[in-house]
Tab-separated table of C-alpha atoms and ligand atoms in Angstrom:
chain	number	residue	atom	x	y	z
N	1	MET	CA	23.178	1.281	13.337
N	2	ILE	CA	20.511	3.432	11.758
N	3	LEU	CA	17.371	2.257	10.871
N	4	PHE	CA	15.184	3.790	8.502
N	5	VAL	CA	11.392	2.988	9.967
N	6	GLY	CA	8.312	3.082	8.074
N	7	ALA	CA	5.875	4.831	10.290
N	8	GLY	CA	2.696	3.409	8.611
N	9	PRO	CA	-0.214	6.135	7.497
N	10	GLY	CA	-0.717	7.760	10.913
N	11	ASP	CA	-2.972	5.576	13.106
N	12	VAL	CA	0.043	4.729	16.020
N	13	GLU	CA	-1.350	1.019	15.857
N	14	LEU	CA	-0.463	0.645	12.280
N	15	ILE	CA	3.449	0.518	12.513
N	16	THR	CA	4.868	-2.746	12.420
N	17	VAL	CA	5.958	-4.661	15.584
N	18	LYS	CA	9.460	-4.655	14.409
N	19	GLY	CA	9.191	-0.522	14.079
N	20	MET	CA	7.496	-0.292	17.279
N	21	LYS	CA	10.299	-2.029	18.795
N	22	ALA	CA	13.003	0.250	17.141
N	23	LEU	CA	11.140	3.222	18.311
N	24	GLN	CA	11.193	1.872	22.112
N	25	GLU	CA	14.778	1.288	22.020
N	26	ALA	CA	15.811	4.500	20.255
N	27	ASP	CA	18.030	7.079	21.682
N	28	CYS	CA	17.337	9.489	18.891
N	29	VAL	CA	14.513	9.797	16.397
N	30	ILE	CA	14.508	11.836	13.211
N	31	TYR	CA	11.125	12.092	12.197
N	32	ALA	CA	10.035	13.548	8.555
N	33	GLY	CA	7.743	16.257	10.171
N	34	SER	CA	4.351	17.198	8.564
N	35	LEU	CA	3.166	13.635	7.731
N	36	VAL	CA	4.521	11.356	10.372
N	37	ASN	CA	2.202	11.364	13.402
N	38	PRO	CA	3.958	12.876	16.649
N	39	LYS	CA	1.749	10.371	18.496
N	40	LEU	CA	4.146	7.758	17.600
N	41	ILE	CA	6.969	9.513	19.552
N	42	ASP	CA	4.925	9.901	22.565
N	43	THR	CA	3.508	6.713	22.734
N	44	TYR	CA	6.424	4.336	22.120
N	45	CYS	CA	9.793	6.196	22.725
N	46	LYS	CA	11.790	6.853	25.873
N	47	GLU	CA	11.404	9.932	27.964
N	48	ASP	CA	14.690	11.210	27.190
N	49	VAL	CA	14.671	10.504	23.595
N	50	ILE	CA	16.384	12.871	21.645
N	51	ILE	CA	13.929	14.182	18.513
N	52	TYR	CA	14.541	16.155	15.369
N	53	ASN	CA	12.076	17.067	12.928
N	54	SER	CA	13.686	16.706	9.291
N	55	ALA	CA	11.145	19.097	7.807
N	56	LYS	CA	13.370	21.960	9.041
N	57	MET	CA	16.814	20.121	8.282
N	58	ASP	CA	18.652	19.535	4.770
N	59	LEU	CA	20.413	16.234	3.839
N	60	ASP	CA	24.008	17.563	5.277
N	61	GLU	CA	22.249	18.214	8.792
N	62	VAL	CA	20.542	15.183	8.706
N	63	ILE	CA	23.541	12.850	7.945
N	64	GLU	CA	25.603	15.146	10.523
N	65	VAL	CA	23.434	14.344	13.122
N	66	MET	CA	23.303	10.382	12.407
N	67	VAL	CA	27.332	10.490	12.098
N	68	GLU	CA	27.421	12.111	15.408
N	69	MET	CA	25.015	9.841	17.490
N	70	GLU	CA	26.814	6.711	15.728
N	71	LYS	CA	29.861	7.931	17.328
N	72	ASP	CA	28.440	8.078	20.658
N	73	ASN	CA	27.045	4.711	19.982
N	74	LYS	CA	23.490	5.876	19.889
N	75	LYS	CA	20.437	3.942	18.394
N	76	VAL	CA	18.822	6.253	15.804
N	77	VAL	CA	15.410	5.855	14.163
N	78	ARG	CA	14.916	7.684	10.973
N	79	LEU	CA	10.957	7.824	10.791
N	80	HIS	CA	9.343	8.008	7.289
N	81	THR	CA	5.833	8.277	6.739
N	82	GLY	CA	4.051	5.396	5.235
N	83	ASP	CA	6.806	3.025	3.720
N	84	PRO	CA	10.269	4.560	3.423
N	85	SER	CA	10.727	2.788	-0.200
N	86	ILE	CA	8.000	5.103	-1.722
N	87	TYR	CA	8.643	8.871	-2.149
N	88	GLY	CA	10.872	8.801	0.926
N	89	ALA	CA	14.063	9.978	-0.330
N	90	ILE	CA	15.960	7.296	1.741
N	91	ARG	CA	18.252	6.397	-1.187
N	92	GLU	CA	20.436	9.535	-0.820
N	93	GLN	CA	20.783	8.974	2.893
N	94	MET	CA	21.694	5.360	2.636
N	95	ASP	CA	24.416	6.188	-0.037
N	96	ARG	CA	25.921	8.882	2.236
N	97	LEU	CA	25.862	6.292	5.232
N	98	ILE	CA	27.629	3.707	2.929
N	99	GLU	CA	30.087	6.468	2.497
N	100	HIS	CA	30.641	7.223	5.991
N	101	LYS	CA	30.766	3.131	6.727
N	102	ILE	CA	27.639	3.434	9.077
N	103	GLU	CA	25.586	0.462	9.168
N	104	PHE	CA	21.660	0.735	8.569
N	105	ASP	CA	18.884	-1.475	7.889
N	106	VAL	CA	15.046	-0.733	6.520
N	107	ILE	CA	11.909	-1.679	8.185
N	108	PRO	CA	8.810	-1.529	5.888
N	109	GLY	CA	5.500	0.314	6.698
N	110	VAL	CA	2.226	0.502	5.751
N	111	SER	CA	1.890	2.670	2.633
N	112	SER	CA	-0.727	5.413	2.531
N	113	PHE	CA	-2.095	4.008	-0.530
N	114	VAL	CA	-2.923	0.587	0.889
N	115	ALA	CA	-4.182	2.680	4.113
N	116	ALA	CA	-6.288	4.605	1.776
N	117	ALA	CA	-7.961	1.414	0.130
N	118	SER	CA	-8.749	0.097	3.718
N	119	ARG	CA	-10.310	3.043	4.564
N	120	LEU	CA	-12.539	2.960	1.497
N	121	LYS	CA	-13.071	-0.818	1.978
N	122	GLU	CA	-12.195	-1.284	-1.803
N	123	GLU	CA	-9.872	-3.554	-3.562
N	124	PHE	CA	-7.670	-2.562	-6.098
N	125	THR	CA	-7.298	-5.707	-8.072
N	126	LEU	CA	-10.497	-7.355	-9.426
N	127	PRO	CA	-11.200	-10.091	-11.938
N	128	ASP	CA	-11.925	-8.595	-15.328
N	129	VAL	CA	-11.227	-5.060	-14.190
N	130	SER	CA	-7.822	-4.541	-13.333
N	131	GLN	CA	-4.961	-6.627	-12.324
N	132	THR	CA	-2.352	-3.854	-12.359
N	133	ILE	CA	-2.016	-0.738	-9.641
N	134	ILE	CA	0.226	2.374	-10.869
N	135	ILE	CA	1.583	4.456	-8.119
N	136	THR	CA	2.481	7.923	-9.530
N	137	ARG	CA	2.573	11.368	-8.931
N	138	LEU	CA	2.778	14.797	-11.001
N	139	PRO	CA	6.060	16.159	-11.423
N	140	GLY	CA	6.704	18.408	-8.484
N	141	ARG	CA	8.945	21.096	-7.442
N	142	THR	CA	11.662	18.266	-6.767
N	143	GLY	CA	11.339	18.070	-10.574
N	144	HIS	CA	12.040	14.653	-11.862
N	145	GLY	CA	11.724	15.121	-15.674
N	146	GLU	CA	8.857	13.003	-16.478
N	147	GLY	CA	6.566	15.622	-17.429
N	148	GLY	CA	3.598	14.201	-19.578
N	149	GLN	CA	4.158	10.836	-18.221
N	150	LEU	CA	0.650	10.691	-16.368
N	151	GLU	CA	-0.812	10.834	-19.849
N	152	GLU	CA	0.876	7.759	-20.951
N	153	LEU	CA	0.238	6.074	-17.686
N	154	ALA	CA	-3.500	6.693	-18.076
N	155	LYS	CA	-3.798	4.549	-21.433
N	156	HIS	CA	-3.182	1.342	-19.250
N	157	ARG	CA	-6.407	2.239	-17.356
N	158	ALA	CA	-5.325	0.498	-14.407
N	159	SER	CA	-6.058	0.947	-10.842
N	160	MET	CA	-4.265	4.192	-9.920
N	161	ALA	CA	-3.028	5.564	-6.549
N	162	ILE	CA	-1.799	9.351	-7.108
N	163	PHE	CA	0.718	10.558	-4.380
N	164	LEU	CA	1.512	14.372	-3.970
N	165	SER	CA	-0.845	15.679	-6.374
N	166	VAL	CA	-4.191	16.631	-4.623
N	167	GLN	CA	-3.230	20.515	-4.917
N	168	SER	CA	-3.396	20.017	-8.549
N	169	ILE	CA	-6.369	17.822	-8.769
N	170	GLY	CA	-7.772	19.577	-11.596
N	171	GLU	CA	-4.765	19.028	-13.911
N	172	VAL	CA	-4.763	15.197	-12.919
N	173	MET	CA	-8.318	15.090	-13.912
N	174	VAL	CA	-7.548	16.795	-17.484
N	175	LYS	CA	-4.919	14.262	-18.267
N	176	LEU	CA	-6.559	11.315	-17.244
N	177	ARG	CA	-9.928	12.068	-18.969
N	178	LYS	CA	-7.968	11.445	-22.206
N	179	SER	CA	-7.990	7.679	-21.602
N	180	TYR	CA	-10.340	7.060	-18.795
N	181	GLU	CA	-14.178	7.574	-19.128
N	182	ALA	CA	-15.698	10.685	-17.507
N	183	ARG	CA	-17.658	8.376	-15.118
N	184	THR	CA	-14.772	6.559	-13.627
N	185	PRO	CA	-14.775	6.358	-10.011
N	186	VAL	CA	-12.510	8.770	-8.165
N	187	ALA	CA	-11.840	8.730	-4.556
N	188	VAL	CA	-9.627	11.372	-2.647
N	189	VAL	CA	-8.560	10.411	1.209
N	190	TYR	CA	-7.051	12.918	3.290
N	191	LYS	CA	-4.984	11.839	6.057
N	192	ALA	CA	-6.055	8.110	5.849
N	193	THR	CA	-6.231	6.522	9.498
N	194	TRP	CA	-5.639	10.039	11.159
N	195	ASP	CA	-8.342	11.360	13.645
N	196	ASP	CA	-9.037	14.327	11.106
N	197	GLU	CA	-9.238	12.093	8.160
N	198	LYS	CA	-11.663	13.020	5.149
N	199	ILE	CA	-12.993	10.901	2.367
N	200	VAL	CA	-14.533	12.458	-0.744
N	201	ARG	CA	-15.860	10.041	-3.663
N	202	GLY	CA	-16.960	11.147	-7.027
N	203	THR	CA	-16.209	10.607	-10.656
N	204	LEU	CA	-13.384	12.116	-12.948
N	205	GLU	CA	-15.998	14.716	-13.571
N	206	ASP	CA	-17.040	15.975	-10.486
N	207	ILE	CA	-14.287	15.175	-8.180
N	208	GLU	CA	-12.351	18.493	-8.310
N	209	LYS	CA	-15.378	20.426	-7.168
N	210	LYS	CA	-16.028	18.160	-4.194
N	211	VAL	CA	-12.283	18.041	-3.077
N	212	GLU	CA	-12.506	22.112	-3.288
N	213	GLU	CA	-15.632	22.351	-1.298
N	214	ALA	CA	-14.042	19.741	1.318
N	215	SER	CA	-10.686	22.189	1.561
N	216	ILE	CA	-8.353	19.338	0.690
N	217	THR	CA	-5.043	20.612	-0.553
N	218	ARG	CA	-2.401	18.395	0.455
N	219	PHE	CA	-1.751	15.068	2.585
N	220	ALA	CA	-4.139	13.141	0.214
N	221	GLN	CA	-4.372	10.065	-1.845
N	222	ILE	CA	-6.167	10.226	-5.264
N	223	LEU	CA	-7.598	6.697	-6.112
N	224	ILE	CA	-8.974	6.267	-9.913
N	225	GLY	CA	-10.530	3.494	-11.359
N	226	ASP	CA	-13.355	0.998	-12.059
N	227	PHE	CA	-12.501	-1.026	-9.047
N	228	MET	CA	-14.368	1.329	-7.497
N	229	SER	CA	-17.418	0.532	-9.490
N	230	ASP	CA	-20.129	-2.335	-8.971
N	231	LYS	CA	-18.839	-4.807	-11.716
N	232	TYR	CA	-16.605	-7.309	-11.638
N	233	SER	CA	-16.201	-11.106	-11.853
N	234	LEU	CA	-16.005	-13.334	-8.841
N	235	SER	CA	-12.095	-14.806	-8.184
N	236	LYS	CA	-11.273	-18.165	-9.622
N	237	LEU	CA	-9.440	-18.755	-6.077
N	238	TYR	CA	-12.470	-19.390	-4.198
N	239	ASP	CA	-14.802	-20.619	-6.984
N	240	LYS	CA	-16.093	-24.112	-6.212
N	241	GLY	CA	-15.498	-25.550	-9.685
N	242	PHE	CA	-11.612	-24.237	-9.816
N	243	SER	CA	-8.997	-26.825	-8.359
N	244	HIS	CA	-5.642	-25.242	-7.466
N	245	MET	CA	-2.595	-26.385	-5.289
N	246	TYR	CA	-4.402	-26.446	-2.260
N	247	ARG	CA	-7.851	-27.645	-3.229
N	248	THR	CA	-9.785	-29.950	-5.597
N	249	ALA	CA	-12.736	-28.862	-7.514
N	250	VAL	CA	-16.016	-30.259	-6.432
N	251	SER	CA	-18.200	-31.532	-9.651
N	252	SER	CA	-21.559	-29.550	-10.512
N	253	GLU	CA	-23.497	-32.449	-8.682
N	254	GLU	CA	-21.471	-32.163	-5.170
N	255	ARG	CA	-22.207	-28.467	-5.124
Z	1	SAH	N1	6.341	7.045	1.954
Z	1	SAH	C1	4.851	7.660	2.052
Z	1	SAH	C2	4.809	8.564	0.988
Z	1	SAH	C3	5.454	9.801	1.112
Z	1	SAH	S1	5.173	11.051	-0.153
Z	1	SAH	C4	3.924	6.497	1.755
Z	1	SAH	O1	4.321	5.299	1.720
Z	1	SAH	O2	2.758	6.560	1.916
Z	1	SAH	C5	3.775	12.186	1.006
Z	1	SAH	C6	2.703	11.902	0.206
Z	1	SAH	O3	1.881	10.392	0.479
Z	1	SAH	C7	1.433	12.796	0.805
Z	1	SAH	O4	1.422	13.913	-0.081
Z	1	SAH	C8	0.244	12.058	0.175
Z	1	SAH	O5	-0.026	12.025	-1.125
Z	1	SAH	C9	0.492	10.691	0.617
Z	1	SAH	N2	0.268	10.173	2.246
Z	1	SAH	C10	0.993	10.352	3.174
Z	1	SAH	N3	0.466	9.735	4.337
Z	1	SAH	C11	-1.146	9.904	3.885
Z	1	SAH	C12	-2.155	9.574	4.557
Z	1	SAH	N4	-2.359	9.369	5.679
Z	1	SAH	N5	-3.326	9.585	3.831
Z	1	SAH	C13	-3.492	9.974	2.599
Z	1	SAH	N6	-2.189	10.162	1.922
Z	1	SAH	C14	-0.917	10.240	2.463
């Protein structure tokens, strides 16, 4: 049995209880090098756990380790940063395991875009501001044939979380400025929840300079949108005058 486990954003306490238990029981952990906090393995794994860093391996090598471990009935955890379903490249691994008739399961994790929002103490969805979050990235070296897409997505003026793109923050801002106003808030969160986390706040106009000054060139979330400004409407859900399934409205005299 192979378990794909979301490691969470970095803080060792931000893995799920299920994920933690999987690490405690693992005979072998294959972790995604640079962005999985190695402290997770030190904190939760058995002393004699076999560890592989997948940053140094190709897909064939990863699958080979899984197949060999499975032959010996060893429990394998494939540890991915954040949540495995977002830019985790797990699909290709799962398909290969199906070919090998090896059972697997997936345990979700706290994705870095929600971890970043928590560190900023912000809410992505606000009444009369945005009820939509777009998760995207610039096309990278891994090429996924979606060039120009960011300009299209910007037209929605939704709340946005951009992964894997801080190295080209200038290019991101140019594309977004075609639809968002220049004063729209932007926050860059480097290594959210790690000990060396950095937070930079600005606008579409000045964030590039601030990110440069903070020497952030990788491992960061770029969050964009008016959800980080001061204006919004109060939610109906907690409004005294609004009834819903679990609560009846009070009349204005009662308030
Ligand atoms: N599956 C992961 C994303 C993997 S892609 C998730 O759900 O978060 C790697 C990118 O994720 C990084 O380049 C960065 O943009 C973002 N990222 C991952 N961990 C992060 C963290 N702790 N803080 C900020 N960004 C992070």
